[in-house]
Tab-separated table of C-alpha atoms and ligand atoms in Angstrom:
chain	number	residue	atom	x	y	z
A	207	MET	CA	-33.392	-173.750	210.816
A	208	SER	CA	-33.285	-174.349	207.254
A	209	ASP	CA	-35.184	-177.252	205.850
A	210	ASN	CA	-32.496	-178.819	204.388
A	211	ARG	CA	-31.084	-179.319	208.262
A	212	GLN	CA	-33.950	-179.872	210.045
A	213	GLY	CA	-34.099	-182.741	207.332
A	214	ALA	CA	-30.903	-184.384	208.247
A	215	ASP	CA	-31.738	-184.258	211.780
A	216	GLN	CA	-34.854	-185.923	211.555
A	217	GLU	CA	-33.464	-188.217	209.464
A	218	GLN	CA	-30.732	-189.045	211.692
A	219	LEU	CA	-33.087	-189.450	214.626
A	220	TRP	CA	-34.867	-191.796	212.302
A	221	GLU	CA	-31.564	-193.785	211.905
A	222	ARG	CA	-31.088	-193.777	215.627
A	223	ALA	CA	-34.389	-194.785	216.218
A	224	GLU	CA	-34.052	-197.598	213.734
A	225	ALA	CA	-31.034	-198.810	215.403
A	226	ALA	CA	-32.703	-199.319	218.705
A	227	GLY	CA	-35.906	-201.513	217.015
A	228	LEU	CA	-38.164	-198.000	217.071
A	229	GLY	CA	-37.742	-197.177	213.297
A	230	ALA	CA	-41.780	-197.751	212.368
A	231	ILE	CA	-42.601	-195.723	215.955
A	232	ALA	CA	-39.810	-192.879	214.602
A	233	GLU	CA	-41.650	-192.633	210.832
A	234	LYS	CA	-44.897	-192.495	212.520
A	235	VAL	CA	-43.803	-189.741	215.204
A	236	LEU	CA	-42.152	-187.491	211.932
A	237	ALA	CA	-45.207	-187.996	210.100
A	238	LYS	CA	-47.298	-186.666	213.445
A	239	THR	CA	-49.397	-190.272	212.911
A	240	ARG	CA	-51.169	-191.561	215.968
A	241	LEU	CA	-49.102	-193.967	218.166
A	242	SER	CA	-51.351	-197.574	218.520
A	243	ARG	CA	-51.905	-199.223	221.909
A	244	GLU	CA	-48.932	-201.778	220.852
A	245	ASP	CA	-46.402	-198.618	220.147
A	246	GLY	CA	-47.160	-197.620	223.235
A	247	LEU	CA	-46.052	-201.381	224.980
A	248	THR	CA	-43.207	-201.266	222.606
A	249	LEU	CA	-42.371	-197.714	223.908
A	250	TYR	CA	-42.546	-199.091	227.532
A	251	ASN	CA	-40.514	-202.215	226.478
A	252	SER	CA	-38.025	-200.446	224.889
A	253	PRO	CA	-34.223	-201.048	226.607
A	254	ALA	CA	-33.443	-197.701	224.715
A	255	LEU	CA	-34.829	-195.283	226.992
A	256	HIS	CA	-32.350	-192.396	225.507
A	257	VAL	CA	-33.777	-192.711	221.995
A	258	VAL	CA	-37.692	-193.062	223.279
A	259	GLY	CA	-36.585	-189.628	225.352
A	260	GLU	CA	-34.826	-188.361	221.963
A	261	LEU	CA	-38.454	-188.902	220.291
A	262	ALA	CA	-40.284	-187.587	222.680
A	263	ASN	CA	-38.287	-184.307	222.721
A	264	HIS	CA	-38.586	-184.177	219.218
A	265	VAL	CA	-42.580	-183.683	219.566
A	266	ARG	CA	-41.815	-181.232	222.723
A	267	GLU	CA	-40.101	-179.274	221.004
A	268	ARG	CA	-41.994	-179.611	217.918
A	269	MET	CA	-44.885	-178.191	219.745
A	270	HIS	CA	-43.705	-176.197	222.674
A	271	GLY	CA	-40.050	-175.094	221.304
A	272	ASP	CA	-37.723	-174.425	223.958
A	273	ARG	CA	-40.605	-172.575	226.307
A	274	THR	CA	-40.713	-174.413	230.156
A	275	TYR	CA	-43.570	-173.302	231.534
A	276	PHE	CA	-44.335	-172.876	235.433
A	277	ASN	CA	-46.693	-171.008	237.522
A	278	VAL	CA	-46.497	-169.034	241.191
A	279	ASN	CA	-49.062	-171.083	243.575
A	280	GLN	CA	-50.154	-172.231	246.436
A	281	HIS	CA	-51.143	-175.925	247.842
A	282	ILE	CA	-53.899	-175.745	250.813
A	283	ASN	CA	-55.039	-179.360	251.677
A	284	TYR	CA	-58.036	-178.347	253.779
A	285	THR	CA	-58.283	-182.324	255.661
A	286	ASN	CA	-56.267	-185.025	255.770
A	287	ILE	CA	-59.548	-186.572	257.308
A	288	CYS	CA	-60.444	-189.659	254.482
A	289	ASN	CA	-62.252	-192.798	254.515
A	290	LYS	CA	-60.865	-194.114	251.251
A	291	LEU	CA	-58.106	-196.146	252.802
A	292	CYS	CA	-56.193	-196.127	249.481
A	293	ARG	CA	-52.909	-198.163	249.671
A	294	PHE	CA	-50.422	-196.060	248.414
A	295	CYS	CA	-51.648	-192.794	250.643
A	296	ALA	CA	-49.693	-191.677	253.488
A	297	PHE	CA	-51.502	-188.421	253.853
A	298	GLN	CA	-54.690	-189.672	255.231
A	299	ARG	CA	-56.350	-189.812	258.751
A	300	LEU	CA	-58.816	-191.622	260.618
A	301	PRO	CA	-61.362	-188.883	262.858
A	302	GLY	CA	-59.753	-188.444	266.172
A	303	GLN	CA	-56.307	-190.080	264.945
A	304	GLU	CA	-53.654	-188.069	265.938
A	305	GLY	CA	-52.579	-185.546	263.102
A	306	ALA	CA	-55.851	-185.052	261.967
A	307	TYR	CA	-57.080	-181.938	260.778
A	308	VAL	CA	-59.858	-180.326	259.184
A	309	MET	CA	-59.076	-176.205	258.103
A	310	SER	CA	-62.112	-173.859	259.226
A	311	PRO	CA	-63.083	-172.088	256.260
A	312	ALA	CA	-60.901	-168.887	258.302
A	313	GLU	CA	-57.962	-170.917	258.288
A	314	VAL	CA	-57.951	-171.475	254.757
A	315	ALA	CA	-58.364	-167.727	254.477
A	316	GLU	CA	-55.234	-167.313	256.304
A	317	LYS	CA	-53.348	-169.503	254.638
A	318	ILE	CA	-54.269	-167.341	251.661
A	319	ARG	CA	-53.815	-163.944	253.919
A	320	ALA	CA	-49.868	-165.127	254.701
A	321	GLN	CA	-49.382	-165.430	251.158
A	322	LEU	CA	-50.480	-162.043	250.009
A	323	ASP	CA	-47.080	-160.843	249.437
A	324	ALA	CA	-46.201	-163.205	246.973
A	325	PRO	CA	-47.211	-163.034	243.423
A	326	VAL	CA	-49.349	-165.988	243.713
A	327	THR	CA	-51.746	-166.652	241.083
A	328	GLU	CA	-52.803	-170.176	241.726
A	329	VAL	CA	-54.099	-171.708	245.033
A	330	HIS	CA	-54.306	-175.814	244.352
A	331	MET	CA	-56.641	-176.523	246.701
A	332	VAL	CA	-57.387	-180.777	247.333
A	333	ALA	CA	-57.868	-183.075	250.214
A	334	GLY	CA	-59.324	-186.555	251.697
A	335	ILE	CA	-62.471	-187.464	251.648
A	336	TYR	CA	-64.359	-186.910	255.227
A	337	PRO	CA	-67.656	-187.414	254.771
A	338	LYS	CA	-69.182	-185.107	257.296
A	339	LEU	CA	-68.413	-181.669	255.598
A	340	PRO	CA	-71.072	-180.274	254.505
A	341	TYR	CA	-71.943	-179.125	251.390
A	342	GLU	CA	-72.211	-175.554	252.389
A	343	TYR	CA	-68.458	-175.980	253.902
A	344	TYR	CA	-67.129	-176.542	250.188
A	345	LEU	CA	-68.695	-173.362	248.804
A	346	GLN	CA	-67.752	-171.661	252.028
A	347	ILE	CA	-63.873	-172.508	251.105
A	348	LEU	CA	-63.984	-171.363	248.001
A	349	ARG	CA	-65.544	-168.048	248.842
A	350	ALA	CA	-63.132	-167.401	251.751
A	351	VAL	CA	-60.533	-167.986	249.413
A	352	LYS	CA	-62.241	-164.873	246.837
A	353	GLU	CA	-62.552	-162.935	249.905
A	354	THR	CA	-59.220	-162.701	250.945
A	355	ARG	CA	-57.374	-162.924	247.198
A	356	PRO	CA	-59.791	-161.601	244.510
A	357	GLU	CA	-58.374	-161.905	241.886
A	358	ILE	CA	-56.849	-165.499	242.321
A	359	HIS	CA	-57.476	-168.703	239.930
A	360	ILE	CA	-58.648	-171.809	242.629
A	361	LYS	CA	-57.882	-174.802	240.698
A	362	ALA	CA	-60.072	-177.377	243.506
A	363	PHE	CA	-61.509	-180.390	243.604
A	364	THR	CA	-60.140	-183.935	242.101
A	365	MET	CA	-62.910	-186.076	240.421
A	366	ILE	CA	-63.316	-187.965	243.573
A	367	GLU	CA	-63.955	-185.029	245.764
A	368	LEU	CA	-66.442	-183.626	243.428
A	369	MET	CA	-68.114	-186.908	243.450
A	370	GLN	CA	-68.225	-186.527	247.674
A	371	ILE	CA	-69.552	-183.104	247.027
A	372	ALA	CA	-72.090	-183.897	244.800
A	373	ARG	CA	-73.510	-186.788	247.355
A	374	ARG	CA	-73.322	-184.344	250.060
A	375	ALA	CA	-75.658	-181.855	247.912
A	376	LYS	CA	-77.622	-184.417	247.148
A	377	ARG	CA	-77.766	-183.572	243.922
A	378	PRO	CA	-76.715	-184.043	240.666
A	379	LEU	CA	-72.778	-183.001	240.289
A	380	ARG	CA	-74.357	-181.105	236.733
A	381	GLU	CA	-76.903	-179.264	238.596
A	382	ILE	CA	-73.977	-178.403	241.276
A	383	LEU	CA	-70.890	-177.293	239.389
A	384	PRO	CA	-72.063	-173.351	238.069
A	385	GLU	CA	-72.727	-172.855	242.230
A	386	LEU	CA	-69.012	-174.010	242.383
A	387	ILE	CA	-68.227	-172.107	239.562
A	388	GLU	CA	-70.047	-168.855	240.984
A	389	ALA	CA	-67.890	-169.100	244.490
A	390	GLY	CA	-64.717	-169.282	242.966
A	391	LEU	CA	-64.113	-172.282	241.062
A	392	GLY	CA	-61.789	-171.898	237.971
A	393	SER	CA	-60.594	-175.449	237.388
A	394	CYS	CA	-59.542	-178.602	238.328
A	395	PRO	CA	-56.836	-180.277	239.706
A	396	GLY	CA	-55.817	-183.969	237.755
A	397	GLY	CA	-55.451	-186.269	241.035
A	398	GLY	CA	-57.040	-189.126	242.207
A	399	ALA	CA	-57.196	-190.791	239.027
A	400	GLU	CA	-54.414	-193.341	239.991
A	401	VAL	CA	-54.337	-196.184	237.293
A	402	PHE	CA	-57.824	-196.756	235.869
A	403	ALA	CA	-57.599	-200.625	235.320
A	404	ASP	CA	-59.997	-202.752	237.137
A	405	ARG	CA	-57.428	-205.163	238.914
A	406	VAL	CA	-55.311	-202.212	240.438
A	407	HIS	CA	-58.682	-200.871	241.779
A	408	ARG	CA	-59.688	-203.980	243.619
A	409	GLU	CA	-55.773	-204.422	245.032
A	410	GLY	CA	-55.256	-200.868	245.762
A	411	TYR	CA	-58.355	-198.552	246.679
A	412	HIS	CA	-61.416	-199.975	246.262
A	413	LEU	CA	-63.394	-197.757	248.146
A	414	LYS	CA	-62.389	-194.790	245.865
A	415	ASN	CA	-63.871	-194.113	242.405
A	416	THR	CA	-63.488	-196.666	239.241
A	417	GLY	CA	-61.678	-195.340	236.377
A	418	GLU	CA	-64.724	-195.383	234.507
A	419	GLN	CA	-66.401	-192.901	237.106
A	420	TRP	CA	-63.172	-191.048	237.146
A	421	LEU	CA	-63.102	-190.336	233.551
A	422	GLU	CA	-67.513	-189.710	233.747
A	423	THR	CA	-66.616	-187.313	236.253
A	424	ALA	CA	-64.132	-185.335	234.232
A	425	ARG	CA	-66.513	-185.569	231.052
A	426	ILE	CA	-69.095	-183.560	232.988
A	427	VAL	CA	-66.299	-181.199	234.601
A	428	HIS	CA	-65.345	-180.214	231.006
A	429	GLU	CA	-69.053	-179.841	229.781
A	430	ALA	CA	-69.647	-177.661	232.789
A	431	GLY	CA	-66.981	-175.525	230.449
A	432	LEU	CA	-63.907	-176.273	233.402
A	433	ARG	CA	-60.577	-177.324	232.205
A	434	SER	CA	-58.745	-179.816	234.251
A	435	ASN	CA	-55.136	-181.538	234.552
A	436	CYS	CA	-55.112	-185.852	234.528
A	437	THR	CA	-52.602	-187.746	236.381
A	438	MET	CA	-51.590	-191.587	236.407
A	439	LEU	CA	-49.750	-193.042	239.741
A	440	HIS	CA	-47.150	-195.083	238.625
A	441	GLY	CA	-44.478	-197.049	240.152
A	442	HIS	CA	-46.507	-199.311	241.981
A	443	ILE	CA	-48.481	-202.658	241.052
A	444	GLU	CA	-49.413	-201.512	237.630
A	445	THR	CA	-48.342	-203.328	234.494
A	446	PRO	CA	-46.831	-201.641	231.189
A	447	GLU	CA	-50.049	-202.848	229.329
A	448	GLU	CA	-52.510	-201.224	232.693
A	449	ARG	CA	-50.286	-197.902	232.187
A	450	VAL	CA	-51.092	-198.044	227.774
A	451	ASP	CA	-54.226	-198.714	228.761
A	452	HIS	CA	-54.796	-195.233	231.024
A	453	LEU	CA	-53.248	-193.216	228.799
A	454	ASP	CA	-55.226	-194.681	225.999
A	455	ARG	CA	-58.728	-193.941	227.697
A	456	LEU	CA	-57.439	-190.557	228.714
A	457	ARG	CA	-56.479	-190.011	225.113
A	458	ARG	CA	-60.023	-191.082	224.042
A	459	LEU	CA	-61.995	-188.811	226.422
A	460	GLN	CA	-60.029	-185.486	225.272
A	461	ASP	CA	-60.758	-186.841	221.356
A	462	GLU	CA	-64.784	-185.782	222.809
A	463	THR	CA	-63.769	-183.017	225.588
A	464	HIS	CA	-60.709	-181.241	224.328
A	465	GLY	CA	-61.027	-180.714	228.141
A	466	PHE	CA	-57.499	-181.630	229.602
A	467	GLN	CA	-54.454	-178.718	229.702
A	468	ALA	CA	-51.919	-181.158	230.895
A	469	TYR	CA	-51.007	-185.011	231.875
A	470	ILE	CA	-48.791	-185.252	235.114
A	471	PRO	CA	-47.209	-188.412	236.064
A	472	LEU	CA	-47.420	-188.790	239.189
A	473	SER	CA	-44.826	-191.473	241.147
A	474	PHE	CA	-45.174	-193.490	243.862
A	475	HIS	CA	-43.980	-192.538	246.791
A	476	PRO	CA	-43.614	-195.629	248.938
A	477	ASP	CA	-42.768	-194.235	252.597
A	478	HIS	CA	-45.413	-194.369	255.559
A	479	THR	CA	-47.854	-196.295	253.435
A	480	GLU	CA	-49.340	-199.965	253.006
A	481	TRP	CA	-47.253	-200.345	250.046
A	482	ALA	CA	-43.866	-198.970	251.105
A	483	HIS	CA	-42.199	-202.951	250.755
A	484	LEU	CA	-42.935	-202.127	247.047
A	485	GLY	CA	-40.218	-199.270	247.099
A	486	ALA	CA	-40.388	-196.598	244.822
A	487	PRO	CA	-39.909	-196.020	240.968
A	488	THR	CA	-36.492	-194.932	239.597
A	489	ALA	CA	-35.157	-191.633	237.773
A	490	LEU	CA	-35.371	-193.631	234.640
A	491	ASP	CA	-38.932	-195.206	235.413
A	492	GLU	CA	-39.580	-191.633	235.563
A	493	LEU	CA	-38.241	-190.153	232.392
A	494	ARG	CA	-39.698	-193.057	230.438
A	495	GLU	CA	-43.220	-191.980	232.211
A	496	ILE	CA	-42.668	-188.620	230.945
A	497	ALA	CA	-41.464	-189.421	227.602
A	498	VAL	CA	-43.923	-192.437	226.684
A	499	ALA	CA	-46.849	-189.738	227.649
A	500	ARG	CA	-45.790	-187.001	225.361
A	501	LEU	CA	-45.690	-189.300	222.496
A	502	LEU	CA	-49.008	-191.469	223.144
A	503	LEU	CA	-50.860	-188.160	224.694
A	504	ASP	CA	-50.894	-186.243	221.231
A	505	ASN	CA	-54.075	-184.551	222.169
A	506	ILE	CA	-52.845	-183.284	225.392
A	507	ASP	CA	-51.066	-180.093	224.948
A	508	HIS	CA	-48.862	-179.827	228.243
A	509	ILE	CA	-46.632	-182.679	229.919
A	510	LYS	CA	-45.690	-181.678	233.424
A	511	ALA	CA	-42.527	-182.674	235.635
A	512	TYR	CA	-44.038	-181.508	238.777
A	513	TRP	CA	-40.479	-181.065	240.401
A	514	ILE	CA	-41.965	-181.620	244.266
A	515	MET	CA	-42.156	-185.126	243.438
A	516	LEU	CA	-39.280	-185.848	240.802
A	517	GLY	CA	-36.839	-183.613	242.553
A	518	ILE	CA	-35.434	-180.775	240.730
A	519	PRO	CA	-32.437	-182.549	239.171
A	520	VAL	CA	-34.585	-185.124	237.671
A	521	ALA	CA	-37.240	-182.614	236.490
A	522	GLN	CA	-34.228	-180.543	234.494
A	523	ILE	CA	-33.996	-183.839	232.006
A	524	ALA	CA	-37.177	-183.966	231.848
A	525	LEU	CA	-37.678	-181.348	230.057
A	526	SER	CA	-35.442	-183.032	227.543
A	527	TYR	CA	-37.753	-185.772	227.631
A	528	GLY	CA	-40.725	-184.253	226.687
A	529	ALA	CA	-41.962	-182.485	229.330
A	530	ASN	CA	-43.080	-178.789	229.152
A	531	ASP	CA	-44.127	-177.158	232.269
A	532	VAL	CA	-42.394	-177.782	235.680
A	533	ASP	CA	-45.958	-176.957	238.050
A	534	GLY	CA	-45.144	-174.287	240.506
A	535	THR	CA	-44.044	-172.502	243.593
A	536	VAL	CA	-46.173	-174.610	245.753
A	537	VAL	CA	-45.944	-173.632	249.256
A	538	GLU	CA	-46.982	-176.178	252.107
A	539	GLU	CA	-47.342	-179.721	249.873
A	540	ARG	CA	-48.831	-182.134	252.110
A	541	ILE	CA	-49.461	-184.965	250.385
A	542	TYR	CA	-45.752	-186.169	248.946
A	543	HIS	CA	-43.852	-184.861	251.945
A	544	ASP	CA	-45.835	-187.202	254.538
A	545	ALA	CA	-45.248	-190.195	251.777
A	546	GLY	CA	-41.265	-189.092	252.205
A	547	ALA	CA	-40.479	-186.699	249.548
A	548	THR	CA	-37.326	-184.949	250.204
A	549	THR	CA	-37.691	-181.917	248.144
A	550	PRO	CA	-38.504	-178.346	249.422
A	551	GLN	CA	-41.765	-177.710	250.285
A	552	GLU	CA	-41.788	-174.434	248.290
A	553	VAL	CA	-38.966	-172.591	245.682
A	554	GLU	CA	-38.862	-168.596	245.057
A	555	ARG	CA	-40.239	-168.001	241.710
A	556	ARG	CA	-36.545	-166.775	240.536
A	557	GLU	CA	-35.320	-170.745	241.782
A	558	LEU	CA	-37.970	-171.998	239.373
A	559	VAL	CA	-36.807	-169.573	236.428
A	560	GLN	CA	-32.873	-170.094	237.678
A	561	TRP	CA	-33.151	-173.997	237.541
A	562	ILE	CA	-35.036	-174.041	234.251
A	563	ARG	CA	-32.535	-171.786	232.112
A	564	ASP	CA	-30.102	-174.176	233.744
A	565	ALA	CA	-31.785	-177.144	232.005
A	566	GLY	CA	-31.273	-175.251	228.322
A	567	ARG	CA	-35.138	-174.199	228.206
A	568	VAL	CA	-37.017	-170.798	228.217
A	569	PRO	CA	-38.953	-170.233	231.311
A	570	VAL	CA	-42.199	-168.527	230.510
A	571	GLU	CA	-44.754	-167.754	233.993
A	572	ARG	CA	-48.177	-168.767	232.701
A	573	ASP	CA	-51.650	-168.846	234.658
A	574	THR	CA	-53.857	-171.667	235.336
A	575	LEU	CA	-55.219	-171.255	231.694
A	576	TYR	CA	-51.158	-171.506	229.704
A	577	ASN	CA	-51.773	-167.627	229.247
A	578	VAL	CA	-48.684	-166.406	229.528
A	579	ILE	CA	-47.986	-163.604	232.616
A	580	ASP	CA	-44.371	-163.243	232.086
A	581	SER	CA	-41.579	-164.547	228.954
A	582	CYS	CA	-38.940	-164.337	231.720
A	583	ASP	CA	-36.500	-162.617	228.938
A	584	ALA	CA	-37.203	-158.886	229.753
A	585	PRO	CA	-34.517	-157.054	231.960
A	586	ARG	CA	-36.923	-158.211	235.129
A	587	GLU	CA	-34.670	-161.409	235.168
A	588	ALA	CA	-31.745	-160.312	233.726
A	589	ALA	CA	-31.313	-158.033	236.826
A	590	ILE	CA	-31.402	-161.023	239.249
A	591	PRO	CA	-28.237	-162.146	239.559
A	592	ALA	CA	-27.521	-165.605	238.581
A	593	GLU	CA	-27.381	-168.765	240.984
A	594	PRO	CA	-26.361	-171.928	240.895
A	595	ALA	CA	-29.342	-174.919	240.667
A	596	LEU	CA	-30.412	-176.621	243.391
A	597	SER	CA	-29.099	-180.375	243.989
B	796	V47	O1	-54.442	-187.557	244.279
B	796	V47	C1	-51.290	-189.632	247.096
B	796	V47	C2	-51.693	-188.747	244.557
B	796	V47	C3	-52.359	-186.839	243.713
B	796	V47	C4	-48.955	-190.958	246.861
B	796	V47	O2	-53.488	-180.836	238.466
B	796	V47	C5	-49.549	-190.019	245.402
B	796	V47	O3	-52.045	-179.660	238.284
B	796	V47	C6	-47.245	-190.543	245.030
B	796	V47	O4	-52.919	-184.627	241.784
B	796	V47	N1	-47.222	-191.589	246.339
B	796	V47	C7	-51.910	-185.400	244.413
B	796	V47	N2	-48.972	-190.151	244.722
B	796	V47	C8	-51.290	-184.349	243.453
B	796	V47	C9	-52.150	-184.270	242.285
B	796	V47	C10	-51.125	-183.092	242.010
B	796	V47	C11	-49.984	-182.466	241.708
B	796	V47	C12	-49.387	-181.502	240.704
B	796	V47	C13	-50.060	-180.711	240.481
B	796	V47	C14	-51.566	-181.515	239.812
B	796	V47	C15	-52.374	-180.724	238.936
B	796	V47	C16	-51.928	-182.299	240.525
B	796	V47	O5	-51.346	-187.446	244.437
B	796	V47	C17	-53.392	-187.521	244.239
B	796	V47	C18	-52.992	-188.944	244.442
B	796	V47	O6	-53.168	-189.465	243.356
B	796	V47	N3	-50.590	-189.428	245.719
B	796	V47	N4	-50.404	-190.333	247.930
B	796	V47	C19	-47.962	-191.104	247.081
B	796	V47	N5	-47.714	-191.795	248.181
């Protein structure tokens, strides 16, 4: 695009933002100046969601153009037994309760074996906190995955699981991380952060790690040389101020460690939870979360629209509201489906590619660490007959 054309586009964007009362924020966005916490609050409270989205899209395109990342992955939730009793969770079971399960290392290996014909590059492995599982169990499930599919990347264990694993090992996390890495751990997912604010922690998940503990654990993970993701579970009892605070705390840690690869806003799914009466966030809420995150988190490269949670149509729109990643093919997701998600449990690689294209973006298959595996513009994809977007 010529400089003149670009200048004119930016001026029009600024004019639309100014008309919506967001002119000062637009100026900062165009000048690549960091937004303040107050700006974050203004964006949350602005009725002009489309302008907030346009500003976020400007940043998304400045950082990534039309590129939209996805990967071919598989989820394994190795146990649903958990002692944290979080009020937002429909996945947890108590020992002995109907439906409670723990996978043995052999069963974990079997799940991996079942996908050996698929081009899976990552296993995403998270679960409940079951204090009876010994430290050795965690090493064994990592090894079981690697023995079955040596080249796969294991993205496993949220910060609370890592805290539990260290507790069972009776050693500091810093000391056991090299052993987990040696057994196959490649990076960590972003779950379990919920909302950092103490008030929300007290009301919703007081048995779980605090926000400060989550952040401190992430710091240790990054210092050990692992990358991780980060999340916020939004759409329940939290206030806009508490959301801004959460994003700001992530941004401050990222300034220090640069260890976060992607941020994923997780929309609360209420079914079968103690918070069922709260209802779910709307599609507009979800798009705003994506957009505000893209604008505030100027030091985190990727914003993920997790299609399993959003549904494919909202995830497609999110690609023009700041998101540049859609997660992966997934296979057998339990946490959201227990809480009422109606999305398919798995999509094929070519379906993901097609619906990213249908959203007007350029699909790029990545590995977990964002190395490009396939830029999808080669004849390989062109040879696949076009399919309508899923709905
Ligand atoms: O830790 C649990 C949340 C997380 C519900 O890192 C719920 O790439 C909404 O972390 N409604 C698990 N959310 C999912 C997760 C994740 C997903 C995709 C990609 C990545 C990544 C991470 O889901 C949990 C919890 O924060 N959660 N129950 C619920 N009813």
